[in-house]
Each structure stands twice: as C-alpha cells, then as structure tokens.
Amino acid sequence: MNKIITLCISTVLLFTTAVNAHANNVEQATALIDTAMTESLNIINDPALTTEVKREKLWPIVTSYFDFTLISELTLGKFSAGATSPLGDYSDRRFTSEQQAEFTDAFTIHLGNLYLDRLNNDSKFSVLLTKSSAMKPIRKMQRARVNSLINKKTAIDYSLRLKDDEWRIYDVKVEGRSLISSFRKEYSALLLKKTPDELLALLNEKNLAHTENDVEQ
C-alpha cells in the first residue's frame, strides 16, 4: 500500500511540474509578443519618424522575432524539400534544399515589403493582448498562441513555436485568416503551372521591382 501511495504522490508531483513548466513556457511566449509589440509600437507611433525610417527600424525587429525558415517551409507545404507527400505528375515541382533556401530569402523580403508598405507617417496603433494558450505540439515542439486586439477592433493572433529554448512567431492570423494558409493556397496553385525556378524568378522580379520603385521615389 505504501508503495502505491508513494507512486501516486510521485505521479502527481511530476504532473504538477510538467504543467507548471508548460504554463511558464506559455508565459514566456506571451512576454515575447508583448516585448515585440512594445518595440514596434514605439517606432510606429513616433511622429518624428518618417515612413522610410520606420521601415528601417522595424525590419531588424521583424527578422529577430519571426521564424522565416519555418514560415517558408509551411507555405510550400507538400512542395517543400522535406515533404514526403507524393506529387504524381508534378514530382518535378518539389523544391531542392538549395531552392528552398533561396525561396526563404526571397519570400522573407517579399513579406517585409508587403506588410511594411502599409505603414505611413500617420500610422497609429494600440495593442491589447487578450489571451494566451498552449497548442498541440508539432514535431515534438511546444507551441503557443497569443491573441491580441489591434486598435480595440481587429483581432490578430500569433502562433509561436519553441525551438532551442527560443520562441519564434511562425504564423499570424488576421481576423481568423492565416498568413501561411493564404500564401500556401496561392503558391500551390502557381506550382501546378510553374516550376520552383519559375516561382523563384517571379518572387525575385517582384522584390527587384519594389527596390527600383523605392530608388525612383
């Protein structure tokens, strides 16, 4: 009987420790989003900064908090280098590791251009973190979701994963619409018509056109 009681107590203690560790990790994920938001809003809401300066200051913050490697992998989905899903007649559309690395770089720049272009000198934002929760682990990695409300009306939710003791954002949902799902749908349709090299060329052309447009301005 004593052995059974000892085993039960040990199990409860282990379970409690695991729950506490997980709760602490979710708190860490929330703290990361809070810090990222504070740093970003200090720049966005600074009336003394031009749009161009805001972009320059925000870019290092974005690249340090987002996991663009995982974002790119999930965006390519079944076409990514590590995927094992059969592609049938489209087997030549699977990215090689080298192509995927190039895609990650180009797609990161494209996302930055796309979202930072929405800034202007009059941009004003407030953020309220409303809820944090643990998500089902993926590939044995802990995940968390942090919900927020922008300007008291627009719901933006951040999905994060814990890797090498660091939380990083890998998806953003705006009013329930996932960034990854939207691009995966778009690129999956493109890859039924184009090869990985053609998709890379398309992305690089967009990024080059954006740069040239900035120079002209």
Short mmCIF file of C-alpha atoms in Angstrom, two decimals:
data_model
loop_
_atom_site.label_atom_id
_atom_site.label_comp_id
_atom_site.label_asym_id
_atom_site.label_seq_id
_atom_site.Cartn_x
_atom_site.Cartn_y
_atom_site.Cartn_z
CA MET A 1 0.00 0.00 0.00
CA ASN A 2 2.82 2.40 0.92
CA LYS A 3 4.41 1.79 -2.49
CA ILE A 4 1.13 2.61 -4.24
CA ILE A 5 0.70 5.83 -2.24
CA THR A 6 4.30 6.83 -2.96
CA LEU A 7 3.78 6.13 -6.68
CA CYS A 8 0.57 8.20 -6.73
CA ILE A 9 2.24 11.14 -4.98
CA SER A 10 5.23 10.94 -7.33
CA THR A 11 2.93 10.91 -10.35
CA VAL A 12 1.03 13.94 -9.07
CA LEU A 13 4.27 15.81 -8.40
CA LEU A 14 5.61 15.00 -11.87
CA PHE A 15 2.34 16.05 -13.48
CA THR A 16 2.30 19.29 -11.49
CA THR A 17 5.88 20.03 -12.51
CA ALA A 18 5.07 19.42 -16.18
CA VAL A 19 2.02 21.66 -16.04
CA ASN A 20 3.98 24.43 -14.35
CA ALA A 21 6.78 24.16 -16.91
CA HIS A 22 4.27 24.35 -19.74
CA ALA A 23 2.46 27.30 -18.15
CA ASN A 24 5.78 29.07 -17.73
CA ASN A 25 6.58 28.48 -21.39
CA VAL A 26 3.26 29.99 -22.47
CA GLU A 27 4.02 32.97 -20.25
CA GLN A 28 7.40 33.28 -22.00
CA ALA A 29 5.68 33.27 -25.39
CA THR A 30 3.28 35.98 -24.19
CA ALA A 31 6.18 38.04 -22.87
CA LEU A 32 7.94 37.78 -26.24
CA ILE A 33 4.89 39.10 -28.10
CA ASP A 34 4.48 41.85 -25.51
CA THR A 35 8.12 42.90 -25.95
CA ALA A 36 7.90 42.73 -29.76
CA MET A 37 4.73 44.83 -29.76
CA THR A 38 6.18 47.42 -27.40
CA GLU A 39 9.35 47.79 -29.50
CA SER A 40 7.36 48.01 -32.73
CA LEU A 41 4.72 50.46 -31.49
CA ASN A 42 7.36 52.79 -30.06
CA ILE A 43 8.63 53.15 -33.64
CA ILE A 44 5.29 53.11 -35.49
CA ASN A 45 3.69 55.71 -33.22
CA ASP A 46 6.68 58.06 -33.17
CA PRO A 47 5.51 61.19 -35.04
CA ALA A 48 9.10 62.33 -35.51
CA LEU A 49 9.97 59.36 -37.74
CA THR A 50 9.34 59.23 -41.46
CA THR A 51 7.82 56.14 -43.08
CA GLU A 52 11.21 55.22 -44.51
CA VAL A 53 12.94 55.43 -41.12
CA LYS A 54 10.16 53.39 -39.53
CA ARG A 55 10.73 50.64 -42.10
CA GLU A 56 14.47 50.64 -41.46
CA LYS A 57 13.97 50.38 -37.71
CA LEU A 58 11.21 47.78 -37.85
CA TRP A 59 12.95 45.33 -40.18
CA PRO A 60 15.54 44.07 -37.63
CA ILE A 61 12.74 43.57 -35.09
CA VAL A 62 10.65 41.57 -37.55
CA THR A 63 13.54 39.30 -38.56
CA SER A 64 14.50 38.63 -34.94
CA TYR A 65 11.01 37.62 -33.76
CA PHE A 66 9.73 35.70 -36.81
CA ASP A 67 10.85 32.20 -37.85
CA PHE A 68 11.01 32.72 -41.61
CA THR A 69 12.58 29.31 -42.20
CA LEU A 70 9.51 27.54 -40.78
CA ILE A 71 7.14 30.08 -42.37
CA SER A 72 8.63 29.28 -45.79
CA GLU A 73 8.55 25.53 -45.21
CA LEU A 74 4.90 25.57 -44.15
CA THR A 75 3.99 27.89 -47.02
CA LEU A 76 5.47 25.49 -49.59
CA GLY A 77 3.71 22.60 -47.84
CA LYS A 78 3.78 19.42 -49.94
CA PHE A 79 6.21 21.09 -52.37
CA SER A 80 8.83 21.77 -49.67
CA ALA A 81 12.16 19.95 -49.75
CA GLY A 82 11.42 17.88 -46.64
CA ALA A 83 7.87 16.87 -47.55
CA THR A 84 7.13 13.24 -48.36
CA SER A 85 3.67 13.55 -49.90
CA PRO A 86 3.58 12.07 -53.44
CA LEU A 87 3.28 14.74 -56.14
CA GLY A 88 2.40 12.44 -59.04
CA ASP A 89 2.67 14.26 -62.37
CA TYR A 90 4.11 17.26 -60.52
CA SER A 91 7.07 15.47 -58.96
CA ASP A 92 9.43 17.96 -60.63
CA ARG A 93 7.83 20.74 -58.55
CA ARG A 94 9.41 19.55 -55.28
CA PHE A 95 11.94 22.16 -54.10
CA THR A 96 15.53 21.11 -53.55
CA SER A 97 17.20 22.26 -50.33
CA GLU A 98 19.06 24.94 -52.29
CA GLN A 99 15.89 26.20 -53.97
CA GLN A 100 14.08 26.28 -50.64
CA ALA A 101 16.89 28.31 -49.05
CA GLU A 102 16.62 30.79 -51.94
CA PHE A 103 12.83 30.81 -51.55
CA THR A 104 13.15 31.58 -47.82
CA ASP A 105 15.35 34.62 -48.53
CA ALA A 106 13.14 35.95 -51.34
CA PHE A 107 9.86 35.24 -49.54
CA THR A 108 11.12 36.96 -46.37
CA ILE A 109 11.87 40.13 -48.35
CA HIS A 110 8.52 39.87 -50.14
CA LEU A 111 6.60 39.61 -46.86
CA GLY A 112 8.51 42.55 -45.44
CA ASN A 113 7.72 44.68 -48.49
CA LEU A 114 4.09 43.63 -48.45
CA TYR A 115 3.34 44.46 -44.83
CA LEU A 116 5.71 47.35 -44.14
CA ASP A 117 4.35 49.15 -47.21
CA ARG A 118 1.12 49.61 -45.27
CA LEU A 119 2.85 51.99 -42.90
CA ASN A 120 2.68 55.71 -43.36
CA ASN A 121 3.64 58.73 -41.33
CA ASP A 122 0.18 58.85 -39.78
CA SER A 123 0.05 55.19 -38.71
CA LYS A 124 -1.14 54.90 -35.11
CA PHE A 125 -1.70 51.58 -33.37
CA SER A 126 -2.56 50.28 -29.95
CA VAL A 127 -2.38 46.62 -28.93
CA LEU A 128 -4.12 44.66 -26.20
CA LEU A 129 -3.00 41.09 -25.53
CA THR A 130 -6.23 39.28 -24.70
CA LYS A 131 -5.41 35.59 -24.28
CA SER A 132 -2.57 33.07 -24.38
CA SER A 133 -2.86 29.32 -24.68
CA ALA A 134 -0.84 26.19 -25.37
CA MET A 135 -1.30 24.49 -28.73
CA LYS A 136 -0.94 20.83 -29.65
CA PRO A 137 2.79 20.04 -30.08
CA ILE A 138 4.05 19.58 -33.62
CA ARG A 139 7.16 17.52 -34.34
CA LYS A 140 7.54 17.28 -30.54
CA MET A 141 7.97 21.06 -30.33
CA GLN A 142 5.90 23.09 -27.93
CA ARG A 143 3.61 25.66 -29.48
CA ALA A 144 1.60 28.56 -28.12
CA ARG A 145 -0.91 31.08 -29.39
CA VAL A 146 -1.19 34.67 -28.23
CA ASN A 147 -4.35 36.58 -29.13
CA SER A 148 -4.37 40.34 -29.47
CA LEU A 149 -6.68 43.17 -30.39
CA ILE A 150 -5.32 45.99 -32.53
CA ASN A 151 -6.87 49.42 -32.09
CA LYS A 152 -9.59 47.76 -29.97
CA LYS A 153 -11.27 46.18 -33.00
CA THR A 154 -9.04 43.98 -35.20
CA ALA A 155 -8.15 40.51 -33.89
CA ILE A 156 -4.59 39.45 -34.68
CA ASP A 157 -3.36 36.12 -33.31
CA TYR A 158 0.25 34.95 -33.21
CA SER A 159 1.32 31.29 -33.39
CA LEU A 160 4.72 30.53 -31.91
CA ARG A 161 6.95 27.51 -31.52
CA LEU A 162 9.66 26.79 -29.00
CA LYS A 163 12.92 25.63 -30.56
CA ASP A 164 16.34 25.57 -28.94
CA ASP A 165 14.80 27.34 -25.91
CA GLU A 166 13.66 30.27 -28.05
CA TRP A 167 10.13 31.26 -29.01
CA ARG A 168 9.61 32.46 -32.55
CA ILE A 169 6.47 33.51 -34.44
CA TYR A 170 5.65 31.25 -37.40
CA ASP A 171 2.13 32.35 -38.34
CA VAL A 172 -0.15 35.36 -37.97
CA LYS A 173 -3.91 35.25 -38.24
CA VAL A 174 -5.76 38.47 -39.03
CA GLU A 175 -9.45 38.16 -38.24
CA GLY A 176 -9.03 34.38 -38.41
CA ARG A 177 -7.22 34.36 -41.77
CA SER A 178 -3.85 32.65 -41.62
CA LEU A 179 -0.88 34.22 -43.43
CA ILE A 180 0.58 30.77 -44.14
CA SER A 181 -2.69 29.27 -45.38
CA SER A 182 -3.29 32.21 -47.71
CA PHE A 183 0.15 32.03 -49.33
CA ARG A 184 0.18 28.22 -49.40
CA LYS A 185 -3.06 28.25 -51.38
CA GLU A 186 -1.70 30.88 -53.79
CA TYR A 187 1.67 29.16 -54.33
CA SER A 188 0.19 25.66 -54.59
CA ALA A 189 -1.94 26.91 -57.49
CA LEU A 190 1.13 28.54 -59.07
CA LEU A 191 3.24 25.40 -58.70
CA LEU A 192 0.71 23.42 -60.73
CA LYS A 193 1.69 25.66 -63.65
CA LYS A 194 5.26 26.72 -62.87
CA THR A 195 8.47 25.05 -61.72
CA PRO A 196 10.22 26.06 -58.48
CA ASP A 197 12.78 28.05 -60.51
CA GLU A 198 9.97 29.96 -62.25
CA LEU A 199 8.32 30.75 -58.92
CA LEU A 200 11.67 31.96 -57.56
CA ALA A 201 12.15 34.15 -60.64
CA LEU A 202 8.68 35.62 -60.09
CA LEU A 203 9.43 36.45 -56.46
CA ASN A 204 12.81 37.94 -57.28
CA GLU A 205 11.25 40.10 -60.01
CA LYS A 206 8.70 41.46 -57.52
CA ASN A 207 11.41 42.23 -54.98
CA LEU A 208 13.59 43.92 -57.61
CA ALA A 209 10.66 46.00 -58.87
CA HIS A 210 9.96 47.10 -55.28
CA THR A 211 13.59 48.14 -54.80
CA GLU A 212 13.68 50.06 -58.09
CA ASN A 213 10.42 51.78 -57.19
CA ASP A 214 11.92 52.88 -53.86
CA VAL A 215 15.00 54.26 -55.63
CA GLU A 216 12.86 56.26 -58.06
CA GLN A 217 10.94 57.79 -55.15
#
